[in-house]
Amino acid sequence: GHLKRMALLATALSLSSCAIIEKNAETKRHAEERTAALAEHQAWRAEKGWRANTYRNDPLLATATADNASVEISLSEQRGLLLVNECIAMDFPVATGKRSHPTPSGEFQIRGKVKDYSSNLYGKIVDATGLVVVEDADTRTDVPLEGTTFQGARMPYWMRLTDSGVGMHVGYVPGRPASHGCIRLRPNTAVRLFNLLKVGTPVVIADKAPALQAAAPAE
């Protein structure tokens, strides 16, 4: 009985050490993949005029799923990152909230997705002929007069992040903060994210995206 227990213990230890070696190898492989992806991304950012463009790591994107993807938004740079297994797969322009309507920082999750969405907070007030009476209307302060109606701003490919109406969606991206707090995306980016991400996908909003801080060379 004692020998049998010893043999079982030796087998368990052997299997355990195999699992540890396998896990260490996987961790090492992932670290190498991440380092290679970072190097490629930094080389792209060294190119002239990169801010106007979108970076795509096609091999990484080919492995993207709703379960291994996450998003980071860099407020100071007006950039968004799509991470696949924590590696930068896309780096794209965004427009976040202007000073009067700042985009909140923190850790969020996608709470809902609506392909053809219109804001119930922001939009314009028009009269019966379609003439715009109030261009930048806010339903909390601007009440439509008799004969006028509120038309919510269109926010296609809407991905909600907060109960207070902050989300990611198609919109004008001028290279500076310009929204009422939402994260505006170019159409191609919004469609790609909308089709890939799920309710529950993590989204980090920070002054500088954590993935970019990890990429910064040590001083």
PDB file of C-alpha atoms in Angstrom:
ATOM      1  CA  GLY A   1       0.000   0.000   0.000  1.00  0.00           C
ATOM      2  CA  HIS A   2       2.810   2.378   0.878  1.00  0.00           C
ATOM      3  CA  LEU A   3       4.640   1.685  -2.387  1.00  0.00           C
ATOM      4  CA  LYS A   4       1.425   2.205  -4.355  1.00  0.00           C
ATOM      5  CA  ARG A   5       0.858   5.565  -2.648  1.00  0.00           C
ATOM      6  CA  MET A   6       4.453   6.577  -3.375  1.00  0.00           C
ATOM      7  CA  ALA A   7       4.055   5.600  -7.032  1.00  0.00           C
ATOM      8  CA  LEU A   8       0.825   7.596  -7.312  1.00  0.00           C
ATOM      9  CA  LEU A   9       2.505  10.575  -5.654  1.00  0.00           C
ATOM     10  CA  ALA A  10       5.465  10.344  -8.047  1.00  0.00           C
ATOM     11  CA  THR A  11       3.075  10.204 -11.026  1.00  0.00           C
ATOM     12  CA  ALA A  12       1.141  13.225  -9.731  1.00  0.00           C
ATOM     13  CA  LEU A  13       4.353  15.197  -9.203  1.00  0.00           C
ATOM     14  CA  SER A  14       5.559  14.252 -12.669  1.00  0.00           C
ATOM     15  CA  LEU A  15       2.274  15.349 -14.263  1.00  0.00           C
ATOM     16  CA  SER A  16       2.317  18.545 -12.192  1.00  0.00           C
ATOM     17  CA  SER A  17       5.871  19.411 -13.270  1.00  0.00           C
ATOM     18  CA  CYS A  18       4.919  18.688 -16.908  1.00  0.00           C
ATOM     19  CA  ALA A  19       1.970  21.070 -16.576  1.00  0.00           C
ATOM     20  CA  ILE A  20       4.228  23.752 -15.052  1.00  0.00           C
ATOM     21  CA  ILE A  21       6.837  23.334 -17.818  1.00  0.00           C
ATOM     22  CA  GLU A  22       4.061  23.478 -20.438  1.00  0.00           C
ATOM     23  CA  LYS A  23       2.569  26.598 -18.837  1.00  0.00           C
ATOM     24  CA  ASN A  24       5.994  28.260 -18.605  1.00  0.00           C
ATOM     25  CA  ALA A  25       6.618  27.482 -22.289  1.00  0.00           C
ATOM     26  CA  GLU A  26       3.231  28.946 -23.179  1.00  0.00           C
ATOM     27  CA  THR A  27       3.925  32.059 -21.095  1.00  0.00           C
ATOM     28  CA  LYS A  28       7.307  32.441 -22.770  1.00  0.00           C
ATOM     29  CA  ARG A  29       5.792  31.982 -26.227  1.00  0.00           C
ATOM     30  CA  HIS A  30       3.090  34.560 -25.472  1.00  0.00           C
ATOM     31  CA  ALA A  31       5.721  37.022 -24.183  1.00  0.00           C
ATOM     32  CA  GLU A  32       7.736  36.537 -27.378  1.00  0.00           C
ATOM     33  CA  GLU A  33       4.627  37.064 -29.531  1.00  0.00           C
ATOM     34  CA  ARG A  34       3.765  40.203 -27.588  1.00  0.00           C
ATOM     35  CA  THR A  35       7.316  41.565 -27.932  1.00  0.00           C
ATOM     36  CA  ALA A  36       7.269  40.925 -31.694  1.00  0.00           C
ATOM     37  CA  ALA A  37       3.838  42.569 -32.054  1.00  0.00           C
ATOM     38  CA  LEU A  38       5.019  45.597 -30.034  1.00  0.00           C
ATOM     39  CA  ALA A  39       8.115  45.970 -32.191  1.00  0.00           C
ATOM     40  CA  GLU A  40       6.029  45.893 -35.366  1.00  0.00           C
ATOM     41  CA  HIS A  41       3.575  48.421 -33.920  1.00  0.00           C
ATOM     42  CA  GLN A  42       6.367  50.784 -32.800  1.00  0.00           C
ATOM     43  CA  ALA A  43       7.942  50.590 -36.266  1.00  0.00           C
ATOM     44  CA  TRP A  44       4.573  51.593 -37.762  1.00  0.00           C
ATOM     45  CA  ARG A  45       4.318  54.540 -35.359  1.00  0.00           C
ATOM     46  CA  ALA A  46       7.776  55.676 -36.435  1.00  0.00           C
ATOM     47  CA  GLU A  47       6.472  56.242 -39.979  1.00  0.00           C
ATOM     48  CA  LYS A  48       5.596  59.773 -41.054  1.00  0.00           C
ATOM     49  CA  GLY A  49       1.891  60.656 -40.925  1.00  0.00           C
ATOM     50  CA  TRP A  50       0.865  57.601 -38.883  1.00  0.00           C
ATOM     51  CA  ARG A  51      -1.681  59.600 -36.848  1.00  0.00           C
ATOM     52  CA  ALA A  52      -3.984  59.929 -39.831  1.00  0.00           C
ATOM     53  CA  ASN A  53      -3.985  56.186 -40.442  1.00  0.00           C
ATOM     54  CA  THR A  54      -5.098  52.915 -38.908  1.00  0.00           C
ATOM     55  CA  TYR A  55      -2.632  50.168 -37.980  1.00  0.00           C
ATOM     56  CA  ARG A  56      -3.632  46.560 -38.577  1.00  0.00           C
ATOM     57  CA  ASN A  57      -1.683  43.441 -37.661  1.00  0.00           C
ATOM     58  CA  ASP A  58      -3.430  41.055 -40.062  1.00  0.00           C
ATOM     59  CA  PRO A  59      -2.041  37.757 -38.663  1.00  0.00           C
ATOM     60  CA  LEU A  60      -3.226  38.783 -35.179  1.00  0.00           C
ATOM     61  CA  LEU A  61      -6.606  39.965 -36.488  1.00  0.00           C
ATOM     62  CA  ALA A  62      -7.061  36.586 -38.153  1.00  0.00           C
ATOM     63  CA  THR A  63      -6.950  34.993 -34.674  1.00  0.00           C
ATOM     64  CA  ALA A  64      -9.322  37.518 -33.052  1.00  0.00           C
ATOM     65  CA  THR A  65     -12.441  36.225 -31.323  1.00  0.00           C
ATOM     66  CA  ALA A  66     -15.032  37.803 -29.044  1.00  0.00           C
ATOM     67  CA  ASP A  67     -13.342  36.005 -26.128  1.00  0.00           C
ATOM     68  CA  ASN A  68      -9.703  37.050 -26.684  1.00  0.00           C
ATOM     69  CA  ALA A  69     -10.322  40.678 -27.715  1.00  0.00           C
ATOM     70  CA  SER A  70     -10.332  43.841 -25.597  1.00  0.00           C
ATOM     71  CA  VAL A  71     -10.149  47.597 -26.244  1.00  0.00           C
ATOM     72  CA  GLU A  72      -8.084  50.435 -24.782  1.00  0.00           C
ATOM     73  CA  ILE A  73      -8.690  54.144 -25.412  1.00  0.00           C
ATOM     74  CA  SER A  74      -5.826  56.633 -25.045  1.00  0.00           C
ATOM     75  CA  LEU A  75      -7.370  60.047 -24.277  1.00  0.00           C
ATOM     76  CA  SER A  76      -4.143  62.062 -24.556  1.00  0.00           C
ATOM     77  CA  GLU A  77      -3.373  60.623 -27.991  1.00  0.00           C
ATOM     78  CA  GLN A  78      -6.952  60.337 -29.311  1.00  0.00           C
ATOM     79  CA  ARG A  79      -6.230  56.738 -30.295  1.00  0.00           C
ATOM     80  CA  GLY A  80      -7.907  53.415 -29.707  1.00  0.00           C
ATOM     81  CA  LEU A  81      -6.294  49.990 -29.532  1.00  0.00           C
ATOM     82  CA  LEU A  82      -7.833  46.619 -30.276  1.00  0.00           C
ATOM     83  CA  LEU A  83      -5.933  43.982 -28.328  1.00  0.00           C
ATOM     84  CA  VAL A  84      -5.994  40.304 -29.250  1.00  0.00           C
ATOM     85  CA  ASN A  85      -4.584  38.133 -26.458  1.00  0.00           C
ATOM     86  CA  GLU A  86      -3.155  41.388 -25.022  1.00  0.00           C
ATOM     87  CA  CYS A  87      -1.189  42.110 -28.229  1.00  0.00           C
ATOM     88  CA  ILE A  88      -1.901  45.256 -30.281  1.00  0.00           C
ATOM     89  CA  ALA A  89      -3.859  44.152 -33.354  1.00  0.00           C
ATOM     90  CA  MET A  90      -5.254  47.590 -34.343  1.00  0.00           C
ATOM     91  CA  ASP A  91      -4.351  51.210 -33.525  1.00  0.00           C
ATOM     92  CA  PHE A  92      -6.986  53.647 -34.799  1.00  0.00           C
ATOM     93  CA  PRO A  93      -7.989  57.335 -34.528  1.00  0.00           C
ATOM     94  CA  VAL A  94     -10.853  58.260 -32.188  1.00  0.00           C
ATOM     95  CA  ALA A  95     -12.536  61.461 -31.027  1.00  0.00           C
ATOM     96  CA  THR A  96     -13.409  61.532 -27.333  1.00  0.00           C
ATOM     97  CA  GLY A  97     -15.279  64.125 -25.251  1.00  0.00           C
ATOM     98  CA  LYS A  98     -14.409  67.794 -25.395  1.00  0.00           C
ATOM     99  CA  ARG A  99     -13.575  69.670 -22.202  1.00  0.00           C
ATOM    100  CA  SER A 100     -17.215  70.553 -21.487  1.00  0.00           C
ATOM    101  CA  HIS A 101     -18.256  66.881 -21.846  1.00  0.00           C
ATOM    102  CA  PRO A 102     -15.199  64.769 -20.910  1.00  0.00           C
ATOM    103  CA  THR A 103     -15.072  61.052 -21.564  1.00  0.00           C
ATOM    104  CA  PRO A 104     -14.845  59.195 -18.227  1.00  0.00           C
ATOM    105  CA  SER A 105     -11.679  57.223 -17.427  1.00  0.00           C
ATOM    106  CA  GLY A 106     -11.750  53.760 -15.932  1.00  0.00           C
ATOM    107  CA  GLU A 107     -12.485  50.126 -16.637  1.00  0.00           C
ATOM    108  CA  PHE A 108     -15.731  49.401 -18.476  1.00  0.00           C
ATOM    109  CA  GLN A 109     -17.478  46.619 -20.349  1.00  0.00           C
ATOM    110  CA  ILE A 110     -19.649  46.756 -23.436  1.00  0.00           C
ATOM    111  CA  ARG A 111     -23.184  46.732 -22.025  1.00  0.00           C
ATOM    112  CA  GLY A 112     -25.167  46.614 -25.239  1.00  0.00           C
ATOM    113  CA  LYS A 113     -24.899  46.856 -29.019  1.00  0.00           C
ATOM    114  CA  VAL A 114     -27.348  48.507 -31.440  1.00  0.00           C
ATOM    115  CA  LYS A 115     -26.477  48.762 -35.131  1.00  0.00           C
ATOM    116  CA  ASP A 116     -28.815  51.674 -35.956  1.00  0.00           C
ATOM    117  CA  TYR A 117     -28.981  53.818 -32.835  1.00  0.00           C
ATOM    118  CA  SER A 118     -29.982  57.437 -32.211  1.00  0.00           C
ATOM    119  CA  SER A 119     -29.194  59.462 -29.097  1.00  0.00           C
ATOM    120  CA  ASN A 120     -32.043  60.353 -26.747  1.00  0.00           C
ATOM    121  CA  LEU A 121     -29.886  63.106 -25.205  1.00  0.00           C
ATOM    122  CA  TYR A 122     -28.209  64.961 -28.079  1.00  0.00           C
ATOM    123  CA  GLY A 123     -29.403  65.971 -31.520  1.00  0.00           C
ATOM    124  CA  LYS A 124     -31.264  68.849 -33.125  1.00  0.00           C
ATOM    125  CA  ILE A 125     -34.706  70.440 -32.954  1.00  0.00           C
ATOM    126  CA  VAL A 126     -36.439  70.971 -36.309  1.00  0.00           C
ATOM    127  CA  ASP A 127     -39.714  72.599 -37.344  1.00  0.00           C
ATOM    128  CA  ALA A 128     -42.442  71.083 -39.529  1.00  0.00           C
ATOM    129  CA  THR A 129     -40.599  72.058 -42.733  1.00  0.00           C
ATOM    130  CA  GLY A 130     -37.374  70.367 -41.569  1.00  0.00           C
ATOM    131  CA  LEU A 131     -35.626  73.657 -40.781  1.00  0.00           C
ATOM    132  CA  VAL A 132     -33.165  73.299 -37.902  1.00  0.00           C
ATOM    133  CA  VAL A 133     -34.250  75.495 -34.989  1.00  0.00           C
ATOM    134  CA  VAL A 134     -31.644  74.299 -32.451  1.00  0.00           C
ATOM    135  CA  GLU A 135     -28.470  72.807 -33.948  1.00  0.00           C
ATOM    136  CA  ASP A 136     -26.850  71.301 -30.839  1.00  0.00           C
ATOM    137  CA  ALA A 137     -29.855  70.334 -28.727  1.00  0.00           C
ATOM    138  CA  ASP A 138     -29.738  68.628 -25.335  1.00  0.00           C
ATOM    139  CA  THR A 139     -33.068  67.132 -24.236  1.00  0.00           C
ATOM    140  CA  ARG A 140     -32.271  67.948 -20.602  1.00  0.00           C
ATOM    141  CA  THR A 141     -32.157  71.688 -21.289  1.00  0.00           C
ATOM    142  CA  ASP A 142     -33.773  72.246 -24.711  1.00  0.00           C
ATOM    143  CA  VAL A 143     -37.524  71.626 -24.849  1.00  0.00           C
ATOM    144  CA  PRO A 144     -39.095  71.508 -28.338  1.00  0.00           C
ATOM    145  CA  LEU A 145     -41.675  74.257 -28.802  1.00  0.00           C
ATOM    146  CA  GLU A 146     -45.061  73.565 -30.355  1.00  0.00           C
ATOM    147  CA  GLY A 147     -44.653  72.610 -34.003  1.00  0.00           C
ATOM    148  CA  THR A 148     -41.044  71.451 -33.558  1.00  0.00           C
ATOM    149  CA  THR A 149     -39.578  68.019 -32.864  1.00  0.00           C
ATOM    150  CA  PHE A 150     -36.351  66.629 -31.445  1.00  0.00           C
ATOM    151  CA  GLN A 151     -34.254  64.437 -33.743  1.00  0.00           C
ATOM    152  CA  GLY A 152     -31.643  62.383 -31.921  1.00  0.00           C
ATOM    153  CA  ALA A 153     -28.118  62.356 -33.339  1.00  0.00           C
ATOM    154  CA  ARG A 154     -27.481  59.158 -35.283  1.00  0.00           C
ATOM    155  CA  MET A 155     -24.877  56.911 -33.662  1.00  0.00           C
ATOM    156  CA  PRO A 156     -24.497  53.891 -35.963  1.00  0.00           C
ATOM    157  CA  TYR A 157     -22.814  50.749 -34.628  1.00  0.00           C
ATOM    158  CA  TRP A 158     -23.451  51.836 -31.053  1.00  0.00           C
ATOM    159  CA  MET A 159     -21.605  49.987 -28.253  1.00  0.00           C
ATOM    160  CA  ARG A 160     -22.762  51.224 -24.851  1.00  0.00           C
ATOM    161  CA  LEU A 161     -20.232  51.581 -22.000  1.00  0.00           C
ATOM    162  CA  THR A 162     -22.136  53.480 -19.266  1.00  0.00           C
ATOM    163  CA  ASP A 163     -25.707  53.968 -18.047  1.00  0.00           C
ATOM    164  CA  SER A 164     -25.249  57.714 -18.591  1.00  0.00           C
ATOM    165  CA  GLY A 165     -25.039  57.299 -22.361  1.00  0.00           C
ATOM    166  CA  VAL A 166     -21.317  57.020 -23.097  1.00  0.00           C
ATOM    167  CA  GLY A 167     -20.387  54.518 -25.786  1.00  0.00           C
ATOM    168  CA  MET A 168     -18.424  53.893 -28.975  1.00  0.00           C
ATOM    169  CA  HIS A 169     -20.024  54.630 -32.355  1.00  0.00           C
ATOM    170  CA  VAL A 170     -19.505  55.970 -35.896  1.00  0.00           C
ATOM    171  CA  GLY A 171     -18.930  59.722 -35.890  1.00  0.00           C
ATOM    172  CA  TYR A 172     -16.780  62.632 -37.026  1.00  0.00           C
ATOM    173  CA  VAL A 173     -13.123  62.047 -36.027  1.00  0.00           C
ATOM    174  CA  PRO A 174     -11.208  65.347 -36.505  1.00  0.00           C
ATOM    175  CA  GLY A 175      -8.033  64.390 -34.601  1.00  0.00           C
ATOM    176  CA  ARG A 176      -9.016  66.168 -31.391  1.00  0.00           C
ATOM    177  CA  PRO A 177     -11.606  65.765 -28.601  1.00  0.00           C
ATOM    178  CA  ALA A 178     -14.935  66.693 -30.180  1.00  0.00           C
ATOM    179  CA  SER A 179     -17.792  64.619 -28.745  1.00  0.00           C
ATOM    180  CA  HIS A 180     -20.285  64.927 -25.884  1.00  0.00           C
ATOM    181  CA  GLY A 181     -18.378  62.194 -24.036  1.00  0.00           C
ATOM    182  CA  CYS A 182     -18.727  59.293 -26.452  1.00  0.00           C
ATOM    183  CA  ILE A 183     -15.856  57.681 -28.334  1.00  0.00           C
ATOM    184  CA  ARG A 184     -16.317  58.389 -32.027  1.00  0.00           C
ATOM    185  CA  LEU A 185     -14.904  55.944 -34.558  1.00  0.00           C
ATOM    186  CA  ARG A 186     -14.400  55.968 -38.301  1.00  0.00           C
ATOM    187  CA  PRO A 187     -16.969  53.779 -40.109  1.00  0.00           C
ATOM    188  CA  ASN A 188     -14.588  50.929 -41.041  1.00  0.00           C
ATOM    189  CA  THR A 189     -13.262  50.727 -37.487  1.00  0.00           C
ATOM    190  CA  ALA A 190     -16.725  50.823 -35.926  1.00  0.00           C
ATOM    191  CA  VAL A 191     -18.040  48.051 -38.175  1.00  0.00           C
ATOM    192  CA  ARG A 192     -15.055  45.831 -37.427  1.00  0.00           C
ATOM    193  CA  LEU A 193     -15.293  46.337 -33.659  1.00  0.00           C
ATOM    194  CA  PHE A 194     -19.087  45.962 -33.629  1.00  0.00           C
ATOM    195  CA  ASN A 195     -18.908  42.664 -35.518  1.00  0.00           C
ATOM    196  CA  LEU A 196     -16.095  41.280 -33.347  1.00  0.00           C
ATOM    197  CA  LEU A 197     -16.822  42.437 -29.806  1.00  0.00           C
ATOM    198  CA  LYS A 198     -19.531  41.119 -27.506  1.00  0.00           C
ATOM    199  CA  VAL A 199     -21.523  42.337 -24.542  1.00  0.00           C
ATOM    200  CA  GLY A 200     -19.003  41.975 -21.715  1.00  0.00           C
ATOM    201  CA  THR A 201     -15.863  42.835 -23.722  1.00  0.00           C
ATOM    202  CA  PRO A 202     -13.539  44.876 -21.459  1.00  0.00           C
ATOM    203  CA  VAL A 203     -12.763  48.480 -22.451  1.00  0.00           C
ATOM    204  CA  VAL A 204     -10.145  50.523 -20.582  1.00  0.00           C
ATOM    205  CA  ILE A 205     -10.197  54.330 -20.977  1.00  0.00           C
ATOM    206  CA  ALA A 206      -7.093  56.135 -19.683  1.00  0.00           C
ATOM    207  CA  ASP A 207      -4.929  59.194 -20.323  1.00  0.00           C
ATOM    208  CA  LYS A 208      -2.498  56.756 -21.944  1.00  0.00           C
ATOM    209  CA  ALA A 209      -3.519  53.219 -22.837  1.00  0.00           C
ATOM    210  CA  PRO A 210      -1.857  50.608 -20.556  1.00  0.00           C
ATOM    211  CA  ALA A 211      -0.626  48.643 -23.594  1.00  0.00           C
ATOM    212  CA  LEU A 212       1.215  51.756 -24.798  1.00  0.00           C
ATOM    213  CA  GLN A 213       2.727  52.365 -21.358  1.00  0.00           C
ATOM    214  CA  ALA A 214       4.023  48.797 -21.411  1.00  0.00           C
ATOM    215  CA  ALA A 215       5.488  49.533 -24.840  1.00  0.00           C
ATOM    216  CA  ALA A 216       7.299  52.689 -23.738  1.00  0.00           C
ATOM    217  CA  PRO A 217      11.066  52.208 -23.512  1.00  0.00           C
ATOM    218  CA  ALA A 218      12.564  52.496 -20.014  1.00  0.00           C
ATOM    219  CA  GLU A 219      14.225  55.834 -19.328  1.00  0.00           C
TER     220      GLU A 219
END
